[in-house]
XYZ file of C-alpha atoms in Angstrom:
510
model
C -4.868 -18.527 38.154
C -1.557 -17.899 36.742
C -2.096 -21.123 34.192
C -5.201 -19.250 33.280
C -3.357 -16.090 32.386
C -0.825 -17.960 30.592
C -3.923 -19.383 28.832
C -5.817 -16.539 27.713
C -2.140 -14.399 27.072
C -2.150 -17.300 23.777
C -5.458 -18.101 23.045
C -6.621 -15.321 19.807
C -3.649 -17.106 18.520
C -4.710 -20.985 18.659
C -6.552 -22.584 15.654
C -10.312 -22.893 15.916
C -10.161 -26.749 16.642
C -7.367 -26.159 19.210
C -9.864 -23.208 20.958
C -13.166 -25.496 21.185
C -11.328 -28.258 23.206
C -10.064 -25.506 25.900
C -13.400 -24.044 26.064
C -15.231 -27.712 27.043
C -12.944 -28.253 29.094
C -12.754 -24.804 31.104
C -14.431 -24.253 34.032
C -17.224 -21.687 33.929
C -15.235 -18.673 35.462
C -12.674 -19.053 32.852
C -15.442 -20.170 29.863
C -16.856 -16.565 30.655
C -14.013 -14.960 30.478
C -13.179 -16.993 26.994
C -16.874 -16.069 25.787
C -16.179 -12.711 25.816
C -12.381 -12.818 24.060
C -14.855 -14.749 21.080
C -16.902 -12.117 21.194
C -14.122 -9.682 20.409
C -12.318 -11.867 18.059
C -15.797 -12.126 15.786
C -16.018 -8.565 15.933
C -12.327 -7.860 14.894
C -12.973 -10.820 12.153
C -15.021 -8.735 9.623
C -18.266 -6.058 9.476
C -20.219 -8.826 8.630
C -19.190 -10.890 11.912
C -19.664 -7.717 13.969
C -23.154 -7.199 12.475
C -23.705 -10.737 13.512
C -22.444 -10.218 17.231
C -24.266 -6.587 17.868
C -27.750 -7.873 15.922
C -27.353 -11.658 17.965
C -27.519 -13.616 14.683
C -29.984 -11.406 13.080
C -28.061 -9.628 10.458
C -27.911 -11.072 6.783
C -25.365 -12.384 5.841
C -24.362 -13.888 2.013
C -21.535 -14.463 -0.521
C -22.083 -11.091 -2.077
C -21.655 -9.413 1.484
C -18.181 -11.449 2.164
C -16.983 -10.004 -0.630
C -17.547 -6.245 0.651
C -16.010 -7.601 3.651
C -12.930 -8.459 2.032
C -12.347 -5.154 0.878
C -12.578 -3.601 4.423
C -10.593 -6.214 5.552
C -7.710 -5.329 3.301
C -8.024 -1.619 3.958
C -7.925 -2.144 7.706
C -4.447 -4.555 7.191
C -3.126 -1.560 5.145
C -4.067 -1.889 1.822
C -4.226 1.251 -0.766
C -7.734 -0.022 -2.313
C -9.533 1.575 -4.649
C -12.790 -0.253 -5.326
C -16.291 -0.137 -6.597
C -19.052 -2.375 -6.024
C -22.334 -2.206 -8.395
C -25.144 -4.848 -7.361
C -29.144 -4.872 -7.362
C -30.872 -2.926 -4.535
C -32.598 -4.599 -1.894
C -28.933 -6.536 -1.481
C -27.606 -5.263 1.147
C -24.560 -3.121 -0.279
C -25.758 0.178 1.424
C -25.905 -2.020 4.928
C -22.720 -3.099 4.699
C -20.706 -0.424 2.715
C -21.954 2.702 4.907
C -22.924 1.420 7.705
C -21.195 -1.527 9.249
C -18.368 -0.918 7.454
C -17.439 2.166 8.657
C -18.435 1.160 12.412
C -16.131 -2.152 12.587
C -13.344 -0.017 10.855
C -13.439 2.902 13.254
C -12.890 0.200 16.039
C -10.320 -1.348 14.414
C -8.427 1.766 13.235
C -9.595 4.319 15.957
C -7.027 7.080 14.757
C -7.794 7.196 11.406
C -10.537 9.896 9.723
C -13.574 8.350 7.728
C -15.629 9.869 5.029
C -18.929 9.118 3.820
C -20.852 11.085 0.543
C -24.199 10.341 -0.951
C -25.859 12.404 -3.810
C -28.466 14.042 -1.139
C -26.311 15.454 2.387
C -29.648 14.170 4.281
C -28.858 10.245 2.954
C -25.420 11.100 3.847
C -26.464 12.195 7.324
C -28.188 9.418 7.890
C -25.705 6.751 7.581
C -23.433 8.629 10.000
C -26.572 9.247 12.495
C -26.298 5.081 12.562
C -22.981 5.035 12.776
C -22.955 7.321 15.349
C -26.120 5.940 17.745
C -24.542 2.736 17.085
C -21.315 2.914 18.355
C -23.144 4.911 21.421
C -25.375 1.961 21.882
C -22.598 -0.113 22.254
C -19.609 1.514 23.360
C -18.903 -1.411 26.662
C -19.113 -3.980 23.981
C -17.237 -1.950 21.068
C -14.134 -0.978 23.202
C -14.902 2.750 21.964
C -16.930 5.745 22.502
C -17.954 9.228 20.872
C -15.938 12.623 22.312
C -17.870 14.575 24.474
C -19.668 17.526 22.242
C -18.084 16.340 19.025
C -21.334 14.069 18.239
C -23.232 15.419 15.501
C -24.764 13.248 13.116
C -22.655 14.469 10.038
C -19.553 14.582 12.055
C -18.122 13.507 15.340
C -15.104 11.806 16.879
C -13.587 9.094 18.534
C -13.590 9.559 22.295
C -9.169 9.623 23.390
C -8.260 8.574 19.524
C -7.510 11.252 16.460
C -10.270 9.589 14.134
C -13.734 9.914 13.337
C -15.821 10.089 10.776
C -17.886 13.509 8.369
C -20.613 12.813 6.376
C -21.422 15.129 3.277
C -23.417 15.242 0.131
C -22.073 15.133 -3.114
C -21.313 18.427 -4.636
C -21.284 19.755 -0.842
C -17.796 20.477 0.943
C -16.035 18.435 3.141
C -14.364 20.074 6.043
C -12.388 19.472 8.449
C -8.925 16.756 8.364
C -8.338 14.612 5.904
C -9.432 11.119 5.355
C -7.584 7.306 5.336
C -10.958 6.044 4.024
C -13.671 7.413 1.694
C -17.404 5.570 0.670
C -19.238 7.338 -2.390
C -22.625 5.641 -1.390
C -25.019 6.376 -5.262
C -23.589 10.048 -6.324
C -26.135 10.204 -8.646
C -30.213 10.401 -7.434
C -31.489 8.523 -10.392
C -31.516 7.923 -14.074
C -32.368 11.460 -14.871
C -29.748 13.236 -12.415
C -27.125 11.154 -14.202
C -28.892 11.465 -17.734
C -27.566 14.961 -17.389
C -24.369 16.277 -18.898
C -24.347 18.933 -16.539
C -24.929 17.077 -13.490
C -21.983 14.586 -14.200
C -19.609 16.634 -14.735
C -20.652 18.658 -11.673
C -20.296 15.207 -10.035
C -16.727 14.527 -11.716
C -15.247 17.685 -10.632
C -16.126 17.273 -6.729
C -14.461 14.061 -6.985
C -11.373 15.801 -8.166
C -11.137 18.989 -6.613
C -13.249 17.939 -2.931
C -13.143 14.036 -2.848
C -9.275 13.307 -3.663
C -7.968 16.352 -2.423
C -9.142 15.033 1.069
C -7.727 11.279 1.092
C -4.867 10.793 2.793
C -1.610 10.111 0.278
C -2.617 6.145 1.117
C -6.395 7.092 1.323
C -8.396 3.841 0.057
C -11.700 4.639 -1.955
C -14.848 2.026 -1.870
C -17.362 3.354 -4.508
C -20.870 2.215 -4.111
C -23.320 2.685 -7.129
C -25.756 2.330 -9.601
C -25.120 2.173 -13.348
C -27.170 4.778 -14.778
C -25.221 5.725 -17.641
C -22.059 5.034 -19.257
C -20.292 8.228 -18.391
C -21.968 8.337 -14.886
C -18.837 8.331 -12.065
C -18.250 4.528 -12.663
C -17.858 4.989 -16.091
C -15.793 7.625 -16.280
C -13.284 6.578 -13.538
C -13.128 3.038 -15.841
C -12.326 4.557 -19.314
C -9.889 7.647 -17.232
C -8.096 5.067 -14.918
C -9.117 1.216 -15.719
C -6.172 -0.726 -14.029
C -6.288 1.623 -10.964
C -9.743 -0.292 -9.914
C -11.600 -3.548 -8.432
C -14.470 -3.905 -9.946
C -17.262 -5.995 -7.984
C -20.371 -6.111 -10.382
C -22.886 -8.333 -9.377
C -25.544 -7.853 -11.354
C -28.888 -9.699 -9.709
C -28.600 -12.682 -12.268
C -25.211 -13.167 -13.364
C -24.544 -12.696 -17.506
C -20.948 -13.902 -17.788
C -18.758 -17.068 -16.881
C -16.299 -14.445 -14.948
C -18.844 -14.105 -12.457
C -17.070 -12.320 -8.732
C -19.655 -15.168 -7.461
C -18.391 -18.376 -9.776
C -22.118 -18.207 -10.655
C -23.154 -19.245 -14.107
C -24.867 -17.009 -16.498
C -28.736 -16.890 -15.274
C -28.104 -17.897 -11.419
C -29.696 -15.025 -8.978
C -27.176 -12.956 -6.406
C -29.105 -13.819 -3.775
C -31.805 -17.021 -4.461
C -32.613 -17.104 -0.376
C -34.390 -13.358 -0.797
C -34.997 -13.047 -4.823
C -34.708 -15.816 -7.257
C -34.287 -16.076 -10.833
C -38.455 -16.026 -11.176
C -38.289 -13.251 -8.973
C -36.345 -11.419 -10.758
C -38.555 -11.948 -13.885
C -41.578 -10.679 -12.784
C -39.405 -7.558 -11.171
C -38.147 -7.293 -14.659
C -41.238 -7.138 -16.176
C -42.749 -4.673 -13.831
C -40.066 -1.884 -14.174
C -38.996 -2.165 -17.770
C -35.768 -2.756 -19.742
C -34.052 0.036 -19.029
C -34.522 0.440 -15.297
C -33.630 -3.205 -14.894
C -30.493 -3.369 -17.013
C -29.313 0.149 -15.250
C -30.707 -0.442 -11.385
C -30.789 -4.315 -11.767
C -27.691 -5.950 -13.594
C -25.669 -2.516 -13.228
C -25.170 -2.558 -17.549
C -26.676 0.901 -18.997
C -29.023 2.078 -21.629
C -29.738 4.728 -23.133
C -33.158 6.326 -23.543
C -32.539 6.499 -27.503
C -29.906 4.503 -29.445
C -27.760 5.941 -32.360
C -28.134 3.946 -35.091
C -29.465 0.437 -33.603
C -32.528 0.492 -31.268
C -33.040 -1.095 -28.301
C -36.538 -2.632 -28.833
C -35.126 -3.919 -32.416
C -32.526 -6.093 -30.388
C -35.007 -6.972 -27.529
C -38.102 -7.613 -29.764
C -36.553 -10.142 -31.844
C -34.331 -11.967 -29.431
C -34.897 -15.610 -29.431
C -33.868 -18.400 -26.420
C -31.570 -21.473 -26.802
C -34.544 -23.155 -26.325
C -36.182 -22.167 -29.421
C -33.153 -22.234 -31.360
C -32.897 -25.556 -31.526
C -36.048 -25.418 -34.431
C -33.322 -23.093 -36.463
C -31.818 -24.911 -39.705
C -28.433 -23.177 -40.678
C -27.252 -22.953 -43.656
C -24.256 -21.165 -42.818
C -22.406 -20.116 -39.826
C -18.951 -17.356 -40.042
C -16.868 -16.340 -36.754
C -16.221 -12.706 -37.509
C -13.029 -11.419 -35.959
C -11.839 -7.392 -35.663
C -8.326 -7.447 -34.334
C -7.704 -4.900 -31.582
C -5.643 -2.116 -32.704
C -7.534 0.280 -34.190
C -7.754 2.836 -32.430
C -5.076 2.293 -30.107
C -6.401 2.646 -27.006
C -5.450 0.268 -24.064
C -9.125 -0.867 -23.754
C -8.546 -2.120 -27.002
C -10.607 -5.791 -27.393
C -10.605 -8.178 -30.141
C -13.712 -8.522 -31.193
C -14.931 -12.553 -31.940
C -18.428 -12.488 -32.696
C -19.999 -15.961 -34.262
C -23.097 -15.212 -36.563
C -25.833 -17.807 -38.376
C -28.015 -17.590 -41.306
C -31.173 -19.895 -41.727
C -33.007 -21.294 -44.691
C -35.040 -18.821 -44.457
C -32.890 -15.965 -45.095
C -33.049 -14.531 -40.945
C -29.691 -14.009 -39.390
C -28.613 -14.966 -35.881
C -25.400 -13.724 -33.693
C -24.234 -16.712 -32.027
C -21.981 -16.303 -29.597
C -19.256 -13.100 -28.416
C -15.972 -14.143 -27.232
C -14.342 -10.922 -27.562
C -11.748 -9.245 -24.933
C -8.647 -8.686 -24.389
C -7.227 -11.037 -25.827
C -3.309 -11.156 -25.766
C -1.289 -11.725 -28.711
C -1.367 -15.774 -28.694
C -4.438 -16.496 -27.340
C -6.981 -14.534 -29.360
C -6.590 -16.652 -32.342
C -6.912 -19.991 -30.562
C -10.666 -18.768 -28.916
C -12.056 -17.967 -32.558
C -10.294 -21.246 -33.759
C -12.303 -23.484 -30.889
C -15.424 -21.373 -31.533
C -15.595 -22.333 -35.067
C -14.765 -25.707 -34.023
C -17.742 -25.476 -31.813
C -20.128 -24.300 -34.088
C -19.137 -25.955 -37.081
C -18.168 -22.133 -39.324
C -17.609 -22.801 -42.795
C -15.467 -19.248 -42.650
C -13.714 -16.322 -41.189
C -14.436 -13.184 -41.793
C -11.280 -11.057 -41.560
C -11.301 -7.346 -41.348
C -7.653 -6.514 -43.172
C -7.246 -2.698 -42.770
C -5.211 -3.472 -39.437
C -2.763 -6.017 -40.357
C -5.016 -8.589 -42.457
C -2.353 -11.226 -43.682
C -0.832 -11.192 -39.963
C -4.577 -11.744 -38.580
C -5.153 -15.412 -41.307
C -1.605 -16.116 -39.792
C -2.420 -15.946 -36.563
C -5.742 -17.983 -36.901
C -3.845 -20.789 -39.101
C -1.370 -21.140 -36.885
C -3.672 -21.592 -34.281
C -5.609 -23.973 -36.463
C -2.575 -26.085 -36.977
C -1.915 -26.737 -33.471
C -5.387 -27.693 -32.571
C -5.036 -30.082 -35.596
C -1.929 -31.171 -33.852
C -4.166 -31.836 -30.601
C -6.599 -33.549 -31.874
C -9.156 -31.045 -31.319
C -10.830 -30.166 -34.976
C -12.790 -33.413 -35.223
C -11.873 -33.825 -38.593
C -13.152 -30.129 -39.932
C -11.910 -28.605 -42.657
C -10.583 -25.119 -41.778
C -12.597 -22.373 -42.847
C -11.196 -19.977 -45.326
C -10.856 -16.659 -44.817
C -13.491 -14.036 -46.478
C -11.294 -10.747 -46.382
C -13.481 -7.553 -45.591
C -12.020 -4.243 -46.189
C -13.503 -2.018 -44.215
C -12.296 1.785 -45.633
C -15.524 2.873 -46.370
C -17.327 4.920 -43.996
C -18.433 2.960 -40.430
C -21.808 4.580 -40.858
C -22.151 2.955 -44.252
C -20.885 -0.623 -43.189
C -23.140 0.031 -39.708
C -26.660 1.411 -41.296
C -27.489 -1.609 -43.707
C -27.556 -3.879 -40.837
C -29.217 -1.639 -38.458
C -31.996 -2.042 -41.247
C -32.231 -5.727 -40.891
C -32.580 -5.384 -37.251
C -35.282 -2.832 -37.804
C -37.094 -5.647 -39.727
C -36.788 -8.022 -37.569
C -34.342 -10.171 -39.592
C -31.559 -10.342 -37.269
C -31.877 -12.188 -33.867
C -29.945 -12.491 -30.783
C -29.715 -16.319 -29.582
C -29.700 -15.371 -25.739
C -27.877 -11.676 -24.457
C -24.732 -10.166 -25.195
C -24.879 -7.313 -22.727
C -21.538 -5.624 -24.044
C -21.728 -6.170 -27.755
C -25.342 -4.969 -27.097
C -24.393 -1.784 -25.396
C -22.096 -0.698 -27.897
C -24.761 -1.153 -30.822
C -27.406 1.133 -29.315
C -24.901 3.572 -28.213
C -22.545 4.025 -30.958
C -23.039 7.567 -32.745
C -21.898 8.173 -36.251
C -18.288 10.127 -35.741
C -17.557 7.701 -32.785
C -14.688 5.028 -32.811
C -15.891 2.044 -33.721
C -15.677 -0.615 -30.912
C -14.634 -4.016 -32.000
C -17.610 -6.482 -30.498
C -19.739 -4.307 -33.085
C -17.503 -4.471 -35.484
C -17.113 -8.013 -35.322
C -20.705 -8.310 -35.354
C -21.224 -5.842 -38.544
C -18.642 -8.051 -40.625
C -20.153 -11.097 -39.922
C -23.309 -10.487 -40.409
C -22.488 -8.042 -43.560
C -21.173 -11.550 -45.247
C -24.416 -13.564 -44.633
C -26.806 -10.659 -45.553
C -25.150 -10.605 -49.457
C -27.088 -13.084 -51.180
C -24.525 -13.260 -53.930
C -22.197 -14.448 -51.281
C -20.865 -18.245 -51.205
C -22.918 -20.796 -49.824
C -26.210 -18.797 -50.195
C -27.295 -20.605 -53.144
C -25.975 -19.434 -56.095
C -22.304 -20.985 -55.694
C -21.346 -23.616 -53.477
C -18.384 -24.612 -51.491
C -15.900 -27.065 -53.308
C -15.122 -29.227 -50.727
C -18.797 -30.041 -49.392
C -17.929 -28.233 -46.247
C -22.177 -26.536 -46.296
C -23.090 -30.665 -46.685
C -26.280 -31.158 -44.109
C -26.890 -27.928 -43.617
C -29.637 -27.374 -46.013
């Protein structure tokens, strides 16, 4: 008996390996009694592993869900998070955010408050009813149970502990003590609650003057939403306080190479419950703006400024039938950050084509934030990539140092061995002093005809087009894009027909 103490005084702390050979080897008093410290070890593990012990195997679990996990996992060690999660519905982030969650973090931390909003107190409510009947349900296996006449849906407490949890809607008070933990489950109803000015700033200034002034002065914050609009609560918080957040968007089929996942652009979140030809018939049944708001958490507007969406999404072409195109010329346009000297400042790198036929293409956008020696290297292997006979330089924000940068970069991927024997494109200088509107409309006109086509999606380039306004700072994917495309619109321009490249650089391209 005493070895057996000794035994289970060590075990939680034994590798996995280490824990399988006692338990074969145990009789079946002390496998019980080992069964059970499991049990409590998977629960303490994670809310997804205490989903899986309460439900017997039956909750979902996927990669998307781990990653929600994480985050509670971090909180519970300690952690000041602030976080917000944006994925498709039907996905399981509600589940796991504002329900589970909460219930394997009351059990771990069973002195600390928890708070829990949603744009409607009743969705609120119900989440904590769970929570509540839940922990009830379970309170032998759980280790914890609710304080007698403190067990109201919307708030109750932890049975011998200081925590607990309050539920409220957003806009609505929250009373009561503070909290070490706070989930905004969707503040906003829909796309017309957060279509309206009114209603998100009414939304902004609970989360000031209710929301913060409730977290504890190491309060973590797990936002949980849908992108409805670019100034909704998400968008706000990134453009007021960008390096204060984690961002986990998972939109349902993945855009970008920076995927949270590792997925590749057009791979599904979750291919077990929707695939990728799922998601195209779901796309097609609830239109382009409810899917690229509700879907892959990127906003549009109803109306655009001075591009439209339909002219993008009318004339957008596949890779697939690209291949037919014959270029006759291809530029990497490049907008150095810096212009209006913001921190979100990106360089913008946008690659555009022109056919024999006179119909323009945008390529590819490798724009970010790029630092200081790398930017000019990416629109260096680019044009390698794509064979540009130029670059189109804006100069009103230090021109000569931008050519410097790119044939310096040039030089050392000569040096390399990585050029494959091109001949660098020159440099087109645009100067770009007259008015953005002016630069902006004549291109918005080819899009309107249908002379300008997107090979594939660019889902932030794209956004800014449709929802830059006249008066606005120009953002520098569109920028990049307006250059580039400005330079292979001009007829008169080299390599259109009426002059022709010295060096043969166009050869095979007609």
């Amino acid at each position: 008996m005493a070895a057996n103490s000794s035994l289970l005084a060590i075990y939680r702390t034994l590798p996995n390996e280490q824990r399988l050979d006692i338990i074969r080897g145990a009789s079946a008093d002390l496998r019980a009694q080992l069964a059970v410290m499991e049990r409590e070890m998977a629960m303490d593990r994670s809310p997804g592993a205490l989903a899986g012990v309460l439900t017997h195997g039956k909750e979902m679990q996927a990669r998307h869900l781990d990653i929600i996990d994480r985050i509670y996992q971090r909180i519970a060690a300690g952690e000041r998070i602030r976080a917000m999660v944006t994925m498709p519905p039907r996905a399981g982030k509600s589940r796991r955010t504002s329900r589970w969650g909460p219930t394997w973090y009351l059990r771990r931390q069973q002195d600390h408050r928890f708070m829990l909003a949603s744009y409607a107190a009743h969705l609120a409510d119900d989440h904590g009813r769970w929570i509540r009947n839940t922990i009830s349900e379970h309170a032998p296996i759980l280790g914890i149970d609710l304080r007698y006449g403190s067990q109201a849906a919307n708030r109750f407490d932890i049975d011998g502990h200081e925590g607990g949890m309050v539920t409220a809607g957003v806009g609505g008070p929250l009373t009561g003590r503070g909290a070490h933990v706070a989930v905004v489950d969707d503040p906003f109803k829909g796309s017309e609650d957060a279509g309206s000015p009114t209603q998100r700033e009414r939304v902004w200034d609970w989360w000031q003057s209710v929301l913060l002034t409730r977290l504890e002065p190491q309060g973590s914050v797990l936002l949980v939403n849908t992108r409805w609009d670019d100034d909704d609560l998400s968008g706000r918080l990134l453009k007021e306080e960008p390096d204060d957040w984690i961002v986990i968007d998972l939109p349902a089929i993945a855009l970008t190479d920076d995927d949270p996942l590792g997925r590749t652009p057009g791979e599904a979140l979750w291919p077990e419950r929707y695939n990728a030809d799922d998601y195209a018939r779901i796309r097609k049944s609830v239109g382009e703006r409810v899917w690229w708001a509700l879907y892959q958490q990127q906003p549009r507007p109803l109306e655009g400024g001075v591009w439209q969406w339909t002219w993008i999404t009318a004339n957008r072409i596949s890779a697939v039938a690209f291949r037919g195109v014959n270029l006759t010329r291809v530029v990497v346009a490049i907008d150095p950050s810096g212009g209006s000297g913001t921190a979100n400042d990106e360089t913008g790198i946008v690659a555009s084509g022109r056919d024999d036929q006179g119909d323009l293409y945008v390529l590819a956008d490798r724009s970010g934030r790029h630092g200081a020696g790398s930017w000019g290297r990416e629109a260096c292997l680019l044009a390698i990539e794509l064979r540009a006979d130029a670059f189109v330089v804006e100069t009103n924000f230090g021109g000569d140092m931008t050519k410097q940068v790119l044939a310096q970069a040039w030089r050392e991927l000569e040096q390399e061995g990585r050029t494959e024997g091109m001949v660098r494109p020159r440099f087109i200088e645009v100067n770009a002093k007259q008015g953005k509107r002016l630069r902006a409309e004549p291109i918005a006109q080819l899009y309107e005809q249908g002379s300008v086509h997107h090979v594939g999606e660019f889902p932030e380039m794209e956004r800014q087009m449709v929802t830059w306004l006249p008066g606005m700072d120009s953002p520098d994917r569109m920028d990049a894009g307006v250059h580039g495309l400005t330079e292979l619109a001009d007829p008169s321009q080299e390599g259109l027909g009426t002059q022709h490249y010295q060096d043969q650089r166009l050869r095979g391209r007609r």
